[in-house]
Amino acid sequence: MKKQKAVVAAALWLATGIAGAAETAAPVCLIAGWENPPSVCAAHTKSIAATCFICHGPNGKSSAAIPGLAGQDKAYLIAAMKEYREGKRESTVMKKYALGYDDSEYESLAEFFAAIK
Amino acid sequence: MTLHRRDFLKYAGAGLAASLLAKPAFSATGGQPHVVVVGAGFGGATCAKYLRIWDPNIQVTLIEPNDKFYSCPMSNWVLGGLRTMDDLIKSYDHLPGYGIKMVRDSAIGVDTDQRVVATQNGGKIAYDRLVLAPGVEFMTDLIEGYDAAEAAGKVTHGYKAGPQIVLLRKQLEAMPDGGVFVIASPPPPGRCVSGPYERASLVAHYFKQHKPKSKIIMLDGHFAVVSKGPMFKAAWKKFYPGMIDHRPYNLVTKVDHASMVVTSEFEDVKADVINIIPKQRAGAICGQAGVRADTAGVWCPVNGVTYESPKVPFVHVLGDSVASNMPKSAHVSNNQAKICAAALVELFNGREPDPYPVIGSTSYSATSDHTSGPIAVVMRYNPDKEAYIRQPGGGASLESDEVNFEYNKAWFEHIWADTLG
């Protein structure tokens, strides 16, 4: 990833150079290994968190048998996703979901739901 | 990994140039941006709601002819006697509270140059972005005699909830013990592929209790029980031995309601109750807007980031009408709606939308009055391939059970709340 960042930084420098602008490179964040401006990562987190609402309830607030996510401890949520992925925690569909997202997404999702009161 | 230079223009379609030049809340009319959504189902209602939650500066008009929401998910539970029609009917009353303007009307035409939607009642509604989420339209002309049989009240599709489910349930109740119920399902792609198999399971549950000598014959346009196959077959063997006769590769071509005979490419089947789910295409308004642009002119291709039609700028399509490798399900419609809403918020505010959206697709099917099973798949958009790629590890459960029946019920409650609540 370090190498990739360096490449991106070079590309940004080239781009700004060509444009003749004196802008400094915006900080980047990663989604699935791809570099992005922070606004894109915020939009991505908002979008993937909203996917969870469908089963776990709007804003992760449950009113039925599927457990809620809102207000859960961030570290607990991250650990649970990793355990689902590795098959260390029993699940019906969560292993299938855990395999579809990466560690950075576990973290941003956990942060999102932990912050909901 | 290669350096990926994202091409913002590619995702923004023709709307981009204007969006980029604009200050936040760009609108063609100079005021707040206006999104018109057609269809208040799992796609349309969700999109309207999340547009307002995520950016209250966006004006949203939602056009829907029905005064209440009729849920297709759970409709098979009504046919099997597990629930009543009242359980399927949900209120739209919460949506105006988000600032959505509800218009009880049908969209009947779109002027995509002037960006105006025409409605049945003579309305002309201007939009900056149009979101079409009309669901499917049945291609009944592919089945000889279908329209006459449906008009006579002898054949149902039961694939839009509402009166068709009421009628089909009444027909099943009136059927004598020892009768034959025929379910015909179309070849893919179509709405809710697992639906016919769940329907067979829950009607068998009803027959087992009340008419145990009855039979169900499935004339299936698919080559096999294509969704949750091992799970359904195990449940049929366990709960309803000998009752469900599944006949694959058996596309229905004709129905005669006078003699109650269903004709497939291979055989004639005499039935007491007939349920034929015809092949489908994107809803009529998609045809009028010119976005049924796949090679067959049946479904609507979309940009996977914004759900905008590559053919018609400023027109977005959600849900079952979309041409894609995604399942045509409530869950996917809801998820697409949020991706579209999030992308529109970014575009209206002059920012780049998330170029890597992720779709989660979970669908539960009940196999009896106490067992269900899920399928779950994660699909990630790959901008290089311009396609949603199924992630490894997804798939269907091999068995149905009580735990998943509880989760199935919770899924209903939560997706209804997320869409309408």
Coordinates of N, CA, C and O in Angstrom, one line a residue, chain A residues 1 4 7-8 11 31-37 39-40 43-48 50-51 53-59 61-67 92-93 96-97 99-102 105, chain B residues 1 3-4 6 50 54 331 334-335 338-339 345-346 351-352 354-356 358 360-362 374 376 378 380 382-384 391-397 404 406-407 410-411 414-415 417-418:
Chain A
M1 N 0.8 -1.2 0.0 CA 0.0 0.0 0.0 C 0.9 1.3 0.0 O 0.5 2.3 -0.6
Q4 N 1.8 2.1 -3.4 CA 0.7 2.6 -4.1 C 0.5 4.1 -3.8 O 0.2 4.9 -4.7
V7 N 2.9 6.2 -5.6 CA 2.5 6.4 -7.0 C 1.4 7.4 -7.2 O 1.5 8.3 -8.0
V8 N 0.4 7.3 -6.2 CA -0.7 8.3 -6.3 C -0.1 9.7 -6.1 O -0.5 10.7 -6.8
A11 N 1.4 10.9 -9.1 CA 0.4 11.3 -10.1 C -0.3 12.6 -9.8 O -0.5 13.4 -10.7
I31 N -10.3 2.5 -0.1 CA -11.4 1.6 -0.2 C -11.0 0.4 -1.0 O -10.7 0.6 -2.2
A32 N -11.0 -0.8 -0.4 CA -10.6 -2.0 -1.1 C -9.3 -1.8 -1.9 O -9.1 -2.3 -3.0
G33 N -8.4 -1.1 -1.2 CA -7.1 -0.9 -1.8 C -6.9 0.3 -2.7 O -5.8 0.5 -3.2
W34 N -8.0 1.0 -3.0 CA -7.9 2.1 -3.9 C -7.9 3.4 -3.2 O -8.6 3.6 -2.2
E35 N -7.2 4.3 -3.7 CA -7.0 5.6 -3.1 C -8.2 6.6 -3.4 O -8.6 6.6 -4.5
N36 N -8.6 7.3 -2.4 CA -9.7 8.3 -2.6 C -9.6 9.5 -1.8 O -9.0 9.4 -0.7
P37 N -10.2 10.6 -2.2 CA -10.3 11.7 -1.3 C -11.3 11.3 -0.1 O -12.1 10.5 -0.3
S39 N -13.9 12.6 1.2 CA -15.3 12.7 1.0 C -15.9 11.5 0.4 O -17.0 11.1 0.7
V40 N -15.1 10.8 -0.5 CA -15.5 9.6 -1.1 C -15.6 8.5 0.0 O -16.6 7.7 0.0
A43 N -18.7 8.9 2.0 CA -19.9 8.5 1.2 C -20.0 7.0 1.2 O -21.0 6.4 1.3
H44 N -18.8 6.3 1.1 CA -18.8 4.9 1.0 C -19.2 4.3 2.3 O -20.0 3.3 2.4
T45 N -18.7 4.8 3.4 CA -19.1 4.3 4.8 C -20.6 4.5 5.0 O -21.3 3.6 5.4
K46 N -21.1 5.7 4.6 CA -22.6 5.9 4.8 C -23.4 4.9 4.0 O -24.4 4.4 4.5
S47 N -22.9 4.6 2.8 CA -23.6 3.7 1.9 C -23.6 2.2 2.4 O -24.6 1.6 2.5
I48 N -22.4 1.8 2.8 CA -22.3 0.4 3.2 C -23.0 0.2 4.6 O -23.5 -0.9 4.9
A50 N -25.7 1.7 5.5 CA -27.1 1.7 5.2 C -27.5 0.3 4.7 O -28.7 -0.1 4.8
T51 N -26.6 -0.4 4.1 CA -26.9 -1.8 3.7 C -27.3 -2.7 4.9 O -28.2 -3.5 4.9
F53 N -28.7 -1.8 7.5 CA -30.1 -1.4 8.1 C -31.2 -2.4 7.6 O -32.1 -2.6 8.3
I54 N -31.0 -2.9 6.4 CA -32.1 -3.7 5.9 C -32.4 -4.9 6.8 O -33.6 -5.2 7.0
C55 N -31.4 -5.6 7.3 CA -31.6 -6.7 8.2 C -31.7 -6.3 9.7 O -32.4 -6.9 10.5
H56 N -30.8 -5.4 10.0 CA -30.6 -5.0 11.5 C -31.5 -3.9 11.9 O -31.4 -3.6 13.1
G57 N -32.2 -3.3 11.0 CA -33.1 -2.2 11.4 C -32.6 -0.9 11.0 O -31.3 -0.7 11.0
P58 N -33.4 0.1 10.7 CA -33.0 1.4 10.3 C -32.0 2.0 11.4 O -32.3 1.9 12.6
N59 N -30.9 2.6 10.9 CA -29.8 3.0 11.8 C -29.3 2.0 12.7 O -28.7 2.3 13.8
K61 N -31.0 0.0 14.5 CA -31.8 -0.2 15.7 C -32.8 -1.3 15.5 O -33.7 -1.1 14.6
S62 N -32.7 -2.3 16.2 CA -33.5 -3.5 15.9 C -34.8 -3.4 16.7 O -34.9 -2.9 17.8
S63 N -35.9 -4.0 16.0 CA -37.2 -4.1 16.7 C -37.6 -5.6 16.6 O -38.8 -5.9 16.8
A64 N -36.7 -6.5 16.3 CA -37.1 -7.9 16.1 C -35.9 -8.8 16.4 O -34.9 -8.4 17.0
A65 N -36.0 -10.1 16.0 CA -35.0 -11.1 16.4 C -33.6 -10.9 15.9 O -32.6 -11.3 16.5
I66 N -33.4 -10.2 14.8 CA -32.0 -9.9 14.3 C -31.4 -8.8 15.2 O -32.0 -7.8 15.4
P67 N -30.3 -9.0 15.8 CA -29.7 -8.1 16.8 C -29.4 -6.7 16.2 O -29.1 -6.6 15.1
T92 N -25.6 -17.5 10.6 CA -26.4 -18.0 9.5 C -26.0 -17.3 8.2 O -25.7 -18.0 7.2
V93 N -25.9 -16.0 8.2 CA -25.5 -15.3 6.9 C -24.2 -14.4 7.2 O -23.6 -14.0 6.2
K96 N -20.9 -15.1 5.3 CA -21.0 -14.7 3.9 C -20.8 -13.2 3.7 O -20.2 -12.7 2.8
Y97 N -21.4 -12.4 4.7 CA -21.2 -11.0 4.6 C -19.8 -10.6 5.0 O -19.2 -9.7 4.3
L99 N -17.1 -12.0 4.6 CA -16.1 -12.3 3.5 C -16.2 -11.3 2.4 O -15.3 -11.2 1.6
G100 N -17.3 -10.5 2.4 CA -17.5 -9.5 1.3 C -16.9 -8.2 1.6 O -16.9 -7.3 0.7
Y101 N -16.4 -7.9 2.8 CA -15.9 -6.6 3.2 C -14.5 -6.8 3.8 O -14.1 -7.9 4.2
D102 N -13.7 -5.7 3.8 CA -12.4 -5.9 4.3 C -12.2 -5.2 5.7 O -13.1 -4.6 6.2
E105 N -13.2 -1.6 6.2 CA -14.6 -1.4 6.2 C -15.2 -1.9 7.5 O -16.2 -1.3 8.0
Chain B
M1 N -1.2 -4.2 -7.4 CA -2.4 -3.4 -7.8 C -2.0 -2.2 -8.6 O -1.0 -1.5 -8.4
L3 N -2.3 1.5 -10.4 CA -2.9 2.8 -10.0 C -4.2 3.0 -10.7 O -4.3 2.7 -11.9
H4 N -5.2 3.4 -10.0 CA -6.5 3.5 -10.6 C -6.9 5.0 -10.6 O -7.1 5.6 -9.6
R6 N -9.5 7.3 -11.3 CA -10.9 7.3 -11.4 C -11.4 8.4 -12.3 O -10.8 9.5 -12.4
Y50 N -34.2 8.3 1.8 CA -32.8 8.5 2.1 C -32.3 9.8 1.4 O -31.3 10.4 1.9
W54 N -30.4 12.3 3.9 CA -29.0 12.6 3.7 C -28.8 14.1 3.2 O -27.7 14.6 3.3
H331 N -34.6 -6.8 -1.2 CA -33.4 -6.4 -0.6 C -32.4 -5.6 -1.5 O -31.9 -4.6 -1.2
N334 N -33.9 -2.1 -2.3 CA -33.6 -1.2 -1.2 C -32.2 -0.7 -1.2 O -31.9 0.5 -1.1
N335 N -31.3 -1.7 -1.5 CA -29.8 -1.3 -1.4 C -29.4 -0.5 -2.6 O -28.7 0.5 -2.4
K338 N -30.4 3.2 -2.0 CA -29.5 3.9 -1.2 C -28.2 4.4 -1.9 O -27.7 5.5 -1.7
I339 N -27.7 3.5 -2.7 CA -26.5 3.8 -3.5 C -26.9 5.0 -4.5 O -26.1 5.9 -4.6
V345 N -26.8 12.8 -3.9 CA -26.5 13.8 -2.9 C -25.1 14.3 -3.2 O -24.8 15.5 -3.2
E346 N -24.1 13.4 -3.5 CA -22.8 13.8 -3.9 C -22.8 14.7 -5.1 O -22.1 15.7 -5.2
R351 N -19.6 16.9 -5.5 CA -18.6 16.0 -5.1 C -18.7 14.7 -5.9 O -19.7 14.4 -6.5
E352 N -17.6 13.9 -5.8 CA -17.6 12.7 -6.5 C -18.4 11.6 -5.8 O -18.2 11.4 -4.6
D354 N -19.4 7.8 -4.5 CA -18.6 6.6 -4.1 C -18.4 5.7 -5.4 O -19.4 5.2 -5.9
P355 N -17.2 5.6 -5.9 CA -17.0 4.8 -7.1 C -17.0 3.3 -6.9 O -16.9 2.5 -7.8
Y356 N -17.1 2.8 -5.6 CA -17.0 1.4 -5.3 C -18.2 0.9 -4.5 O -18.0 0.4 -3.4
V358 N -21.2 -1.2 -2.8 CA -21.3 -2.6 -2.5 C -22.8 -2.9 -2.3 O -23.5 -2.2 -1.5
G360 N -25.4 -5.7 -0.8 CA -25.7 -6.9 0.0 C -27.0 -7.4 -0.4 O -28.0 -6.7 -0.6
S361 N -27.1 -8.7 -0.6 CA -28.4 -9.3 -1.0 C -28.7 -10.5 -0.1 O -28.0 -11.5 -0.2
T362 N -29.7 -10.3 0.7 CA -30.2 -11.5 1.5 C -31.6 -11.7 1.2 O -32.4 -10.8 1.0
P374 N -31.9 -18.8 4.3 CA -31.5 -17.7 3.6 C -30.5 -18.0 2.4 O -29.9 -19.0 2.4
A376 N -27.4 -15.5 0.9 CA -26.7 -14.2 1.1 C -25.5 -14.0 0.2 O -24.7 -15.0 0.1
V378 N -22.7 -10.9 -1.4 CA -22.2 -9.6 -1.4 C -21.6 -9.3 -2.8 O -20.8 -10.2 -3.3
R380 N -19.6 -6.5 -5.2 CA -18.9 -5.2 -5.1 C -18.7 -4.7 -6.5 O -18.3 -5.4 -7.4
N382 N -16.9 -3.1 -9.4 CA -15.5 -2.9 -9.9 C -15.5 -1.9 -11.0 O -16.0 -2.2 -12.1
P383 N -14.9 -0.7 -10.8 CA -14.9 0.4 -11.8 C -14.2 0.0 -13.1 O -14.5 0.5 -14.1
D384 N -13.1 -0.8 -12.9 CA -12.4 -1.2 -14.1 C -13.2 -2.1 -15.0 O -13.2 -2.0 -16.3
Q391 N -18.8 -11.7 -4.5 CA -17.6 -12.0 -3.7 C -17.7 -13.4 -3.3 O -18.7 -14.0 -3.1
P392 N -16.5 -14.0 -3.1 CA -16.4 -15.5 -2.7 C -17.1 -15.7 -1.4 O -17.0 -14.8 -0.5
G393 N -17.6 -16.8 -1.2 CA -18.2 -17.2 0.1 C -19.7 -17.1 0.2 O -20.3 -17.6 1.2
G394 N -20.3 -16.4 -0.7 CA -21.8 -16.2 -0.6 C -22.5 -17.4 -1.1 O -21.9 -18.3 -1.7
G395 N -23.8 -17.5 -0.8 CA -24.6 -18.6 -1.3 C -25.7 -18.9 -0.4 O -26.0 -18.2 0.5
A396 N -26.4 -20.0 -0.7 CA -27.6 -20.4 0.0 C -27.4 -21.4 1.1 O -26.4 -22.2 1.0
S397 N -28.2 -21.4 2.1 CA -28.1 -22.4 3.1 C -28.6 -23.7 2.5 O -29.5 -23.7 1.6
N404 N -33.7 -19.6 11.4 CA -33.9 -18.7 10.3 C -35.3 -18.3 10.0 O -35.6 -17.3 9.4
E406 N -37.2 -17.3 12.5 CA -37.3 -16.1 13.3 C -36.6 -14.9 12.6 O -37.1 -13.8 12.6
Y407 N -35.4 -15.2 12.0 CA -34.7 -14.1 11.3 C -35.5 -13.7 10.1 O -35.5 -12.5 9.7
A410 N -38.0 -11.2 11.3 CA -37.3 -10.0 11.6 C -36.9 -9.2 10.4 O -37.0 -8.0 10.3
W411 N -36.5 -10.0 9.4 CA -36.1 -9.3 8.1 C -37.3 -8.5 7.5 O -37.2 -7.4 7.1
H414 N -37.8 -5.3 9.5 CA -36.8 -4.3 9.4 C -36.8 -3.7 8.0 O -36.6 -2.5 7.8
I415 N -37.0 -4.5 7.0 CA -37.0 -3.9 5.6 C -38.2 -3.0 5.4 O -38.1 -2.0 4.7
A417 N -39.6 -1.3 7.8 CA -39.4 -0.1 8.6 C -38.3 0.8 7.9 O -38.4 2.0 7.9
D418 N -37.3 0.1 7.3 CA -36.3 0.9 6.6 C -36.8 1.6 5.3 O -36.3 2.7 5.0

